[in-house]
């Protein structure tokens, strides 16, 4: 009874045909089953390969995004570091202005953290606070030359860049940072496929007991978490803090990704049942429908890892076709992301114009293909007084103006490459210019862009441009040289009055080198004390005696000898060096005057640059206190140019100085356009009549009339007058006749050293001299 069920089975296999059929079926089943196993394994391996390549692709994309962020932040930081106002605030240690600039930079750059690190002094930062350890780590990084990388603030990772502040030597760094917290990583992960996430780690094991170093190889490491397969892969990140070893850790949910391939497995299992009866047909179907498409996809995936972005041409409607569609969608997505990243990296975000990098690349390409008879023109230009637009109307209006300018340039120069270089500076490249074409006409087309006002959303603005032009091959045959020469020509155009164009000349390069060397020498002169003071007497015609001296700064260069103030003072004002020079002059002059009799005053010229420093009154009071000099013995001379930028701020500063008890004199009176307005705005103690009116005083009736009017006006306003540049007695008598109360010039004495000043003061105790006496020429020779 128990063996009976097996007998029929044995009977089934007794005939050869049956055995052949059974064995054939078994062989076919085993063969097809093996094929199913191999195919299923191939699909899974392919899916794992795709996952690995996606991780590699997204790791590279992550690096590019961080690098792009760093470039954008570096561009913003470089613009601020090169801004004259910021460098001036830095040189003056104007912390409110620096903090405001940092806050503005942080908002514009979209960076929550902005830091200014001076070579000497405390950090100035906006955003998250930093402790001493973090500041020390950041200092060590920028001091060692690291300008980009990851560092921690308050336990949070940040992607940061550091830009040097050059005035022109290194004076500090600007640091911008964006957080790499969970929110930022989720935002970055939006570009990755579903199931992939990223985070920043510096140490410690990963989930599943994987050491961070194990996940740092050439391929991801697999582990199981709660029964699910997970891939981990990490890549090192550049670190701004050398004590950190930050890495980006990518996590890929492999089980979820493999689950998407289950329909293929089910299809293969269904085909295996049919294959027992239709093995040949099914085999051919499998070969054509699965093996070849999978091989095609695998080859395509391999080519993607090598940089190819070609899609596959699989048009079936089955799972493999849908997989191919997904594959092609992934390729298109990668292409779009790369094109977007490339566009952002090579174009200005505000105007959409090519940026500095793309402009330089196109210039190099144009130079390479230039025909021997053709020329290439580079035009550099910026907007005159653009800073005033930002300061008065705000940066949004300034940005809108820049966009409007860019749009007009596109319309007016359709065949040219137009680039925004940064700030309000633009560049235009025009190649294939015929030998006899007039390049000046091209500059006129650029100038014409600014002939009509710009109608913005809420404002109507008029502006102009200064244009610098360099032409290849005469002005250079490489991009850097042409760009530098066009920039030098732009500097000359601005120096010559703005709203004009200027072609590069070789002398500009020599002048720039000379200016740079003088700036270096001037900084050394401040450090080594190469400056000295000469003093020119101020003679009172009413009291018939010397009433004071004007302190005049001189530079005794160790190699060039005495350098004219007309040569180094403008450079000092441009570079901010006028601040330490003026501080030394003020202190030195007050120290010397403190040793003179109480009825002798000292006059010191103040640069307009100093009036941008709110601490000027404090600086004056400190100099007076240190020297023990009464405030009414110090006379500060200012020029009419001081009132051009901001008459309200200037008047407020002059009133603050007047409150200190010092006297205020208006220098070079009559050379400006609104002198009477200045007198109405502020009650000066003294008016200095410019030398240009004194030169022809003895022979020019109009000069006599002008001086007479000035002295009458000053007398009515209760102000003294002093005439500069008096060199002969005829001028003296004419000035006396017109009611001038004081004189200054070579007739009495040239500027002299302190030792002759002391002798002159000692001599005054016993003798009173009048410049037109017979005894005066002898005294002038003694002190000259």
mmCIF file of N, CA and C in Angstrom, residues 63-176:
data_model
loop_
_atom_site.group_PDB
_atom_site.id
_atom_site.type_symbol
_atom_site.label_atom_id
_atom_site.label_comp_id
_atom_site.label_asym_id
_atom_site.label_seq_id
_atom_site.Cartn_x
_atom_site.Cartn_y
_atom_site.Cartn_z
ATOM 1 N N UNK A 63 30.628 68.424 -5.722
ATOM 2 C CA UNK A 63 31.885 69.207 -5.715
ATOM 3 C C UNK A 63 31.753 70.466 -6.560
ATOM 4 N N UNK A 64 31.110 70.312 -7.747
ATOM 5 C CA UNK A 64 30.972 71.468 -8.633
ATOM 6 C C UNK A 64 30.090 72.540 -8.009
ATOM 7 N N UNK A 65 29.018 72.094 -7.326
ATOM 8 C CA UNK A 65 28.126 73.082 -6.708
ATOM 9 C C UNK A 65 28.857 73.833 -5.604
ATOM 10 N N UNK A 66 29.612 73.098 -4.754
ATOM 11 C CA UNK A 66 30.379 73.777 -3.697
ATOM 12 C C UNK A 66 31.412 74.725 -4.314
ATOM 13 N N UNK A 67 32.044 74.262 -5.410
ATOM 14 C CA UNK A 67 33.034 75.126 -6.064
ATOM 15 C C UNK A 67 32.373 76.358 -6.663
ATOM 16 N N UNK A 68 31.181 76.169 -7.268
ATOM 17 C CA UNK A 68 30.453 77.307 -7.823
ATOM 18 C C UNK A 68 30.053 78.286 -6.729
ATOM 19 N N UNK A 69 29.549 77.736 -5.593
ATOM 20 C CA UNK A 69 29.230 78.617 -4.468
ATOM 21 C C UNK A 69 30.460 79.418 -4.056
ATOM 22 N N UNK A 70 31.596 78.696 -3.975
ATOM 23 C CA UNK A 70 32.830 79.363 -3.557
ATOM 24 C C UNK A 70 33.221 80.446 -4.553
ATOM 25 N N UNK A 71 33.064 80.163 -5.869
ATOM 26 C CA UNK A 71 33.419 81.184 -6.864
ATOM 27 C C UNK A 71 32.515 82.390 -6.770
ATOM 28 N N UNK A 72 31.211 82.145 -6.591
ATOM 29 C CA UNK A 72 30.287 83.268 -6.473
ATOM 30 C C UNK A 72 30.623 84.116 -5.254
ATOM 31 N N UNK A 73 30.876 83.417 -4.111
ATOM 32 C CA UNK A 73 31.220 84.178 -2.902
ATOM 33 C C UNK A 73 32.556 84.893 -3.088
ATOM 34 N N UNK A 74 33.517 84.238 -3.757
ATOM 35 C CA UNK A 74 34.830 84.867 -3.955
ATOM 36 C C UNK A 74 34.709 86.101 -4.837
ATOM 37 N N UNK A 75 33.855 86.019 -5.893
ATOM 38 C CA UNK A 75 33.644 87.176 -6.765
ATOM 39 C C UNK A 75 33.087 88.346 -5.976
ATOM 40 N N UNK A 76 32.059 88.069 -5.134
ATOM 41 C CA UNK A 76 31.470 89.137 -4.318
ATOM 42 C C UNK A 76 32.499 89.703 -3.357
ATOM 43 N N UNK A 77 33.303 88.814 -2.721
ATOM 44 C CA UNK A 77 34.311 89.283 -1.772
ATOM 45 C C UNK A 77 35.400 90.092 -2.474
ATOM 46 N N UNK A 78 35.809 89.662 -3.703
ATOM 47 C CA UNK A 78 36.838 90.403 -4.443
ATOM 48 C C UNK A 78 36.362 91.796 -4.824
ATOM 49 N N UNK A 79 35.054 91.894 -5.186
ATOM 50 C CA UNK A 79 34.515 93.212 -5.554
ATOM 51 C C UNK A 79 34.590 94.163 -4.371
ATOM 52 N N UNK A 80 34.179 93.659 -3.176
ATOM 53 C CA UNK A 80 34.235 94.522 -1.989
ATOM 54 C C UNK A 80 35.685 94.830 -1.602
ATOM 55 N N UNK A 81 36.576 93.802 -1.683
ATOM 56 C CA UNK A 81 37.974 94.010 -1.297
ATOM 57 C C UNK A 81 38.650 95.033 -2.196
ATOM 58 N N UNK A 82 38.188 95.139 -3.494
ATOM 59 C CA UNK A 82 38.790 96.087 -4.420
ATOM 60 C C UNK A 82 38.112 97.440 -4.388
ATOM 61 N N UNK A 83 36.972 97.556 -3.646
ATOM 62 C CA UNK A 83 36.238 98.810 -3.608
ATOM 63 C C UNK A 83 37.049 99.881 -2.874
ATOM 64 N N UNK A 84 37.158 101.051 -3.481
ATOM 65 C CA UNK A 84 37.969 102.121 -2.891
ATOM 66 C C UNK A 84 37.418 102.547 -1.543
ATOM 67 N N UNK A 85 36.084 102.681 -1.466
ATOM 68 C CA UNK A 85 35.494 103.098 -0.196
ATOM 69 C C UNK A 85 35.774 102.115 0.917
ATOM 70 N N UNK A 86 35.687 100.821 0.613
ATOM 71 C CA UNK A 86 35.950 99.809 1.654
ATOM 72 C C UNK A 86 37.415 99.837 2.060
ATOM 73 N N UNK A 87 38.320 99.902 1.064
ATOM 74 C CA UNK A 87 39.745 99.936 1.418
ATOM 75 C C UNK A 87 40.064 101.187 2.237
ATOM 76 N N UNK A 88 39.390 102.256 1.902
ATOM 77 C CA UNK A 88 39.626 103.484 2.675
ATOM 78 C C UNK A 88 39.117 103.314 4.107
ATOM 79 N N UNK A 89 37.902 102.722 4.246
ATOM 80 C CA UNK A 89 37.375 102.459 5.587
ATOM 81 C C UNK A 89 38.289 101.518 6.345
ATOM 82 N N UNK A 90 38.854 100.555 5.630
ATOM 83 C CA UNK A 90 39.786 99.607 6.281
ATOM 84 C C UNK A 90 41.028 100.348 6.748
ATOM 85 N N UNK A 91 41.587 101.193 5.866
ATOM 86 C CA UNK A 91 42.795 101.927 6.238
ATOM 87 C C UNK A 91 42.545 102.875 7.409
ATOM 88 N N UNK A 92 41.276 103.417 7.478
ATOM 89 C CA UNK A 92 40.932 104.350 8.551
ATOM 90 C C UNK A 92 40.396 103.631 9.789
ATOM 91 N N UNK A 93 40.280 102.317 9.710
ATOM 92 C CA UNK A 93 39.723 101.505 10.806
ATOM 93 C C UNK A 93 38.316 101.991 11.173
ATOM 94 N N UNK A 94 37.537 102.289 10.112
ATOM 95 C CA UNK A 94 36.165 102.765 10.298
ATOM 96 C C UNK A 94 35.249 101.550 10.460
ATOM 97 N N UNK A 95 35.132 101.072 11.702
ATOM 98 C CA UNK A 95 34.424 99.816 11.945
ATOM 99 C C UNK A 95 32.949 99.890 11.568
ATOM 100 N N UNK A 96 32.199 101.002 11.835
ATOM 101 C CA UNK A 96 30.801 101.031 11.401
ATOM 102 C C UNK A 96 30.665 100.858 9.891
ATOM 103 N N UNK A 97 31.524 101.534 9.133
ATOM 104 C CA UNK A 97 31.456 101.396 7.672
ATOM 105 C C UNK A 97 31.809 99.992 7.252
ATOM 106 N N UNK A 98 32.848 99.420 7.904
ATOM 107 C CA UNK A 98 33.258 98.045 7.560
ATOM 108 C C UNK A 98 32.114 97.078 7.863
ATOM 109 N N UNK A 99 31.500 97.229 9.044
ATOM 110 C CA UNK A 99 30.407 96.328 9.418
ATOM 111 C C UNK A 99 29.234 96.459 8.451
ATOM 112 N N UNK A 100 28.921 97.726 8.045
ATOM 113 C CA UNK A 100 27.841 97.929 7.083
ATOM 114 C C UNK A 100 28.168 97.283 5.746
ATOM 115 N N UNK A 101 29.431 97.444 5.312
ATOM 116 C CA UNK A 101 29.835 96.832 4.037
ATOM 117 C C UNK A 101 29.762 95.326 4.115
ATOM 118 N N UNK A 102 30.171 94.747 5.266
ATOM 119 C CA UNK A 102 30.116 93.291 5.415
ATOM 120 C C UNK A 102 28.661 92.800 5.385
ATOM 121 N N UNK A 103 27.774 93.554 6.073
ATOM 122 C CA UNK A 103 26.366 93.153 6.094
ATOM 123 C C UNK A 103 25.774 93.216 4.690
ATOM 124 N N UNK A 104 26.115 94.301 3.940
ATOM 125 C CA UNK A 104 25.639 94.412 2.562
ATOM 126 C C UNK A 104 26.183 93.299 1.695
ATOM 127 N N UNK A 105 27.482 92.999 1.881
ATOM 128 C CA UNK A 105 28.101 91.901 1.120
ATOM 129 C C UNK A 105 27.427 90.576 1.451
ATOM 130 N N UNK A 106 27.140 90.350 2.742
ATOM 131 C CA UNK A 106 26.508 89.092 3.155
ATOM 132 C C UNK A 106 25.132 88.939 2.521
ATOM 133 N N UNK A 107 24.365 90.033 2.448
ATOM 134 C CA UNK A 107 23.029 89.967 1.863
ATOM 135 C C UNK A 107 23.108 89.735 0.359
ATOM 136 N N UNK A 108 24.015 90.495 -0.319
ATOM 137 C CA UNK A 108 24.120 90.356 -1.771
ATOM 138 C C UNK A 108 24.612 88.974 -2.165
ATOM 139 N N UNK A 109 25.559 88.442 -1.424
ATOM 140 C CA UNK A 109 26.142 87.148 -1.785
ATOM 141 C C UNK A 109 25.300 85.982 -1.290
ATOM 142 N N UNK A 110 24.264 86.247 -0.490
ATOM 143 C CA UNK A 110 23.464 85.149 0.038
ATOM 144 C C UNK A 110 24.232 84.278 1.004
ATOM 145 N N UNK A 111 25.230 84.871 1.668
ATOM 146 C CA UNK A 111 26.069 84.118 2.608
ATOM 147 C C UNK A 111 25.731 84.569 4.023
ATOM 148 N N UNK A 112 25.221 83.684 4.882
ATOM 149 C CA UNK A 112 24.818 84.100 6.232
ATOM 150 C C UNK A 112 25.956 84.580 7.100
ATOM 151 N N UNK A 113 27.190 84.365 6.699
ATOM 152 C CA UNK A 113 28.324 84.727 7.554
ATOM 153 C C UNK A 113 29.353 85.481 6.732
ATOM 154 N N UNK A 114 29.712 86.713 7.155
ATOM 155 C CA UNK A 114 30.759 87.509 6.508
ATOM 156 C C UNK A 114 31.718 87.998 7.589
ATOM 157 N N UNK A 115 32.998 87.828 7.336
ATOM 158 C CA UNK A 115 34.023 88.111 8.340
ATOM 159 C C UNK A 115 35.125 88.945 7.700
ATOM 160 N N UNK A 116 35.595 89.971 8.423
ATOM 161 C CA UNK A 116 36.776 90.732 8.005
ATOM 162 C C UNK A 116 37.901 90.439 8.999
ATOM 163 N N UNK A 117 39.036 89.929 8.490
ATOM 164 C CA UNK A 117 40.167 89.540 9.335
ATOM 165 C C UNK A 117 41.339 90.475 9.006
ATOM 166 N N UNK A 118 41.640 91.464 9.848
ATOM 167 C CA UNK A 118 42.795 92.328 9.581
ATOM 168 C C UNK A 118 44.087 91.630 10.004
ATOM 169 N N UNK A 119 45.183 92.067 9.419
ATOM 170 C CA UNK A 119 46.471 91.524 9.846
ATOM 171 C C UNK A 119 46.728 91.860 11.304
ATOM 172 N N UNK A 120 46.253 93.003 11.708
ATOM 173 C CA UNK A 120 46.373 93.410 13.104
ATOM 174 C C UNK A 120 45.017 93.916 13.569
ATOM 175 N N UNK A 121 44.558 93.426 14.671
ATOM 176 C CA UNK A 121 43.281 93.883 15.198
ATOM 177 C C UNK A 121 42.308 92.722 15.355
ATOM 178 N N UNK A 122 41.093 93.072 15.753
ATOM 179 C CA UNK A 122 40.073 92.075 16.039
ATOM 180 C C UNK A 122 39.271 91.729 14.804
ATOM 181 N N UNK A 123 38.681 90.506 14.829
ATOM 182 C CA UNK A 123 37.779 90.093 13.760
ATOM 183 C C UNK A 123 36.557 91.009 13.773
ATOM 184 N N UNK A 124 36.011 91.267 12.593
ATOM 185 C CA UNK A 124 34.717 91.929 12.454
ATOM 186 C C UNK A 124 33.849 90.986 11.637
ATOM 187 N N UNK A 125 32.732 90.541 12.226
ATOM 188 C CA UNK A 125 31.914 89.557 11.528
ATOM 189 C C UNK A 125 30.444 89.930 11.651
ATOM 190 N N UNK A 126 29.672 89.494 10.665
ATOM 191 C CA UNK A 126 28.227 89.599 10.693
ATOM 192 C C UNK A 126 27.676 88.203 10.479
ATOM 193 N N UNK A 127 26.637 87.864 11.204
ATOM 194 C CA UNK A 127 26.093 86.512 11.103
ATOM 195 C C UNK A 127 26.338 85.767 12.401
ATOM 196 N N UNK A 128 26.673 84.503 12.305
ATOM 197 C CA UNK A 128 26.876 83.669 13.493
ATOM 198 C C UNK A 128 28.118 84.104 14.252
ATOM 199 N N UNK A 129 28.048 84.153 15.618
ATOM 200 C CA UNK A 129 29.237 84.531 16.392
ATOM 201 C C UNK A 129 30.272 83.416 16.362
ATOM 202 N N UNK A 130 31.536 83.784 16.515
ATOM 203 C CA UNK A 130 32.642 82.824 16.507
ATOM 204 C C UNK A 130 33.377 82.917 17.841
ATOM 205 N N UNK A 131 33.758 81.748 18.374
ATOM 206 C CA UNK A 131 34.555 81.756 19.595
ATOM 207 C C UNK A 131 36.033 81.897 19.259
ATOM 208 N N UNK A 132 36.862 82.022 20.291
ATOM 209 C CA UNK A 132 38.299 82.283 20.092
ATOM 210 C C UNK A 132 38.973 81.131 19.352
ATOM 211 N N UNK A 133 38.581 79.891 19.675
ATOM 212 C CA UNK A 133 39.204 78.732 19.005
ATOM 213 C C UNK A 133 38.901 78.741 17.509
ATOM 214 N N UNK A 134 37.662 79.061 17.171
ATOM 215 C CA UNK A 134 37.302 79.106 15.755
ATOM 216 C C UNK A 134 38.013 80.252 15.049
ATOM 217 N N UNK A 135 38.151 81.396 15.729
ATOM 218 C CA UNK A 135 38.878 82.510 15.117
ATOM 219 C C UNK A 135 40.343 82.152 14.888
ATOM 220 N N UNK A 136 40.950 81.479 15.879
ATOM 221 C CA UNK A 136 42.361 81.085 15.730
ATOM 222 C C UNK A 136 42.531 80.120 14.564
ATOM 223 N N UNK A 137 41.610 79.162 14.447
ATOM 224 C CA UNK A 137 41.702 78.190 13.349
ATOM 225 C C UNK A 137 41.551 78.884 11.998
ATOM 226 N N UNK A 138 40.601 79.847 11.922
ATOM 227 C CA UNK A 138 40.404 80.569 10.671
ATOM 228 C C UNK A 138 41.609 81.435 10.340
ATOM 229 N N UNK A 139 42.190 82.064 11.351
ATOM 230 C CA UNK A 139 43.381 82.883 11.139
ATOM 231 C C UNK A 139 44.537 82.044 10.599
ATOM 232 N N UNK A 140 44.780 80.876 11.210
ATOM 233 C CA UNK A 140 45.873 80.018 10.762
ATOM 234 C C UNK A 140 45.671 79.589 9.315
ATOM 235 N N UNK A 141 44.400 79.350 8.921
ATOM 236 C CA UNK A 141 44.130 78.903 7.555
ATOM 237 C C UNK A 141 44.458 79.996 6.541
ATOM 238 N N UNK A 142 43.882 81.209 6.740
ATOM 239 C CA UNK A 142 44.122 82.263 5.756
ATOM 240 C C UNK A 142 45.563 82.732 5.792
ATOM 241 N N UNK A 143 46.189 82.675 6.965
ATOM 242 C CA UNK A 143 47.584 83.085 7.068
ATOM 243 C C UNK A 143 48.506 82.118 6.324
ATOM 244 N N UNK A 144 48.096 80.838 6.227
ATOM 245 C CA UNK A 144 48.909 79.849 5.519
ATOM 246 C C UNK A 144 48.585 79.804 4.033
ATOM 247 N N UNK A 145 47.694 80.666 3.546
ATOM 248 C CA UNK A 145 47.424 80.745 2.118
ATOM 249 C C UNK A 145 46.213 79.969 1.650
ATOM 250 N N UNK A 146 45.470 79.308 2.575
ATOM 251 C CA UNK A 146 44.272 78.558 2.177
ATOM 252 C C UNK A 146 43.130 79.551 1.964
ATOM 253 N N UNK A 147 42.518 79.529 0.774
ATOM 254 C CA UNK A 147 41.491 80.514 0.462
ATOM 255 C C UNK A 147 40.121 79.901 0.203
ATOM 256 N N UNK A 148 39.957 78.602 0.396
ATOM 257 C CA UNK A 148 38.651 77.991 0.187
ATOM 258 C C UNK A 148 38.581 76.686 0.951
ATOM 259 N N UNK A 149 37.403 76.372 1.493
ATOM 260 C CA UNK A 149 37.242 75.085 2.157
ATOM 261 C C UNK A 149 36.149 75.128 3.208
ATOM 262 N N UNK A 150 36.080 74.032 3.951
ATOM 263 C CA UNK A 150 35.044 73.841 4.977
ATOM 264 C C UNK A 150 35.634 74.146 6.343
ATOM 265 N N UNK A 151 34.880 74.863 7.166
ATOM 266 C CA UNK A 151 35.280 75.033 8.556
ATOM 267 C C UNK A 151 34.010 75.103 9.415
ATOM 268 N N UNK A 152 34.207 75.009 10.749
ATOM 269 C CA UNK A 152 33.074 74.935 11.661
ATOM 270 C C UNK A 152 32.910 76.241 12.427
ATOM 271 N N UNK A 153 31.644 76.656 12.567
ATOM 272 C CA UNK A 153 31.280 77.780 13.422
ATOM 273 C C UNK A 153 30.096 77.323 14.255
ATOM 274 N N UNK A 154 30.288 77.293 15.564
ATOM 275 C CA UNK A 154 29.230 76.862 16.458
ATOM 276 C C UNK A 154 28.797 75.422 16.219
ATOM 277 N N UNK A 155 29.753 74.573 15.848
ATOM 278 C CA UNK A 155 29.446 73.174 15.614
ATOM 279 C C UNK A 155 28.813 72.893 14.265
ATOM 280 N N UNK A 156 28.619 73.920 13.423
ATOM 281 C CA UNK A 156 28.012 73.742 12.099
ATOM 282 C C UNK A 156 29.084 73.904 11.034
ATOM 283 N N UNK A 157 29.005 73.044 10.039
ATOM 284 C CA UNK A 157 29.953 73.130 8.939
ATOM 285 C C UNK A 157 29.526 74.245 7.992
ATOM 286 N N UNK A 158 30.524 74.945 7.431
ATOM 287 C CA UNK A 158 30.288 76.026 6.480
ATOM 288 C C UNK A 158 31.221 75.863 5.282
ATOM 289 N N UNK A 159 30.714 76.204 4.104
ATOM 290 C CA UNK A 159 31.546 76.308 2.901
ATOM 291 C C UNK A 159 32.005 77.756 2.794
ATOM 292 N N UNK A 160 33.309 77.989 2.834
ATOM 293 C CA UNK A 160 33.821 79.354 2.974
ATOM 294 C C UNK A 160 34.908 79.627 1.944
ATOM 295 N N UNK A 161 35.041 80.943 1.613
ATOM 296 C CA UNK A 161 36.143 81.432 0.775
ATOM 297 C C UNK A 161 36.766 82.638 1.461
ATOM 298 N N UNK A 162 38.037 82.838 1.194
ATOM 299 C CA UNK A 162 38.759 83.986 1.748
ATOM 300 C C UNK A 162 39.359 84.782 0.605
ATOM 301 N N UNK A 163 39.110 86.109 0.585
ATOM 302 C CA UNK A 163 39.660 86.993 -0.438
ATOM 303 C C UNK A 163 40.617 87.987 0.223
ATOM 304 N N UNK A 164 41.794 88.167 -0.338
ATOM 305 C CA UNK A 164 42.746 89.091 0.270
ATOM 306 C C UNK A 164 42.326 90.546 0.087
ATOM 307 N N UNK A 165 42.644 91.369 1.080
ATOM 308 C CA UNK A 165 42.433 92.819 1.008
ATOM 309 C C UNK A 165 43.808 93.438 0.738
ATOM 310 N N UNK A 166 43.933 93.992 -0.461
ATOM 311 C CA UNK A 166 45.217 94.540 -0.894
ATOM 312 C C UNK A 166 45.119 96.047 -0.966
ATOM 313 N N UNK A 167 46.012 96.788 -0.225
ATOM 314 C CA UNK A 167 45.954 98.263 -0.234
ATOM 315 C C UNK A 167 47.324 98.884 -0.492
ATOM 316 N N UNK A 168 48.128 98.488 -1.483
ATOM 317 C CA UNK A 168 47.985 97.316 -2.337
ATOM 318 C C UNK A 168 48.591 96.073 -1.716
ATOM 319 N N UNK A 169 49.420 96.224 -0.621
ATOM 320 C CA UNK A 169 49.969 95.043 0.037
ATOM 321 C C UNK A 169 48.869 94.361 0.838
ATOM 322 N N UNK A 170 49.138 93.120 1.200
ATOM 323 C CA UNK A 170 48.139 92.363 1.961
ATOM 324 C C UNK A 170 47.888 93.034 3.313
ATOM 325 N N UNK A 171 46.616 93.375 3.564
ATOM 326 C CA UNK A 171 46.247 94.016 4.826
ATOM 327 C C UNK A 171 45.252 93.193 5.628
ATOM 328 N N UNK A 172 44.721 92.164 5.019
ATOM 329 C CA UNK A 172 43.760 91.334 5.731
ATOM 330 C C UNK A 172 43.006 90.460 4.750
ATOM 331 N N UNK A 173 41.922 89.882 5.212
ATOM 332 C CA UNK A 173 41.129 88.992 4.373
ATOM 333 C C UNK A 173 39.647 89.238 4.626
ATOM 334 N N UNK A 174 38.864 89.001 3.544
ATOM 335 C CA UNK A 174 37.410 88.942 3.646
ATOM 336 C C UNK A 174 36.991 87.479 3.529
ATOM 337 N N UNK A 175 36.158 87.014 4.446
ATOM 338 C CA UNK A 175 35.730 85.617 4.436
ATOM 339 C C UNK A 175 34.200 85.594 4.335
ATOM 340 N N UNK A 176 33.671 84.836 3.343
ATOM 341 C CA UNK A 176 32.242 84.605 3.195
ATOM 342 C C UNK A 176 31.978 83.111 3.396
#
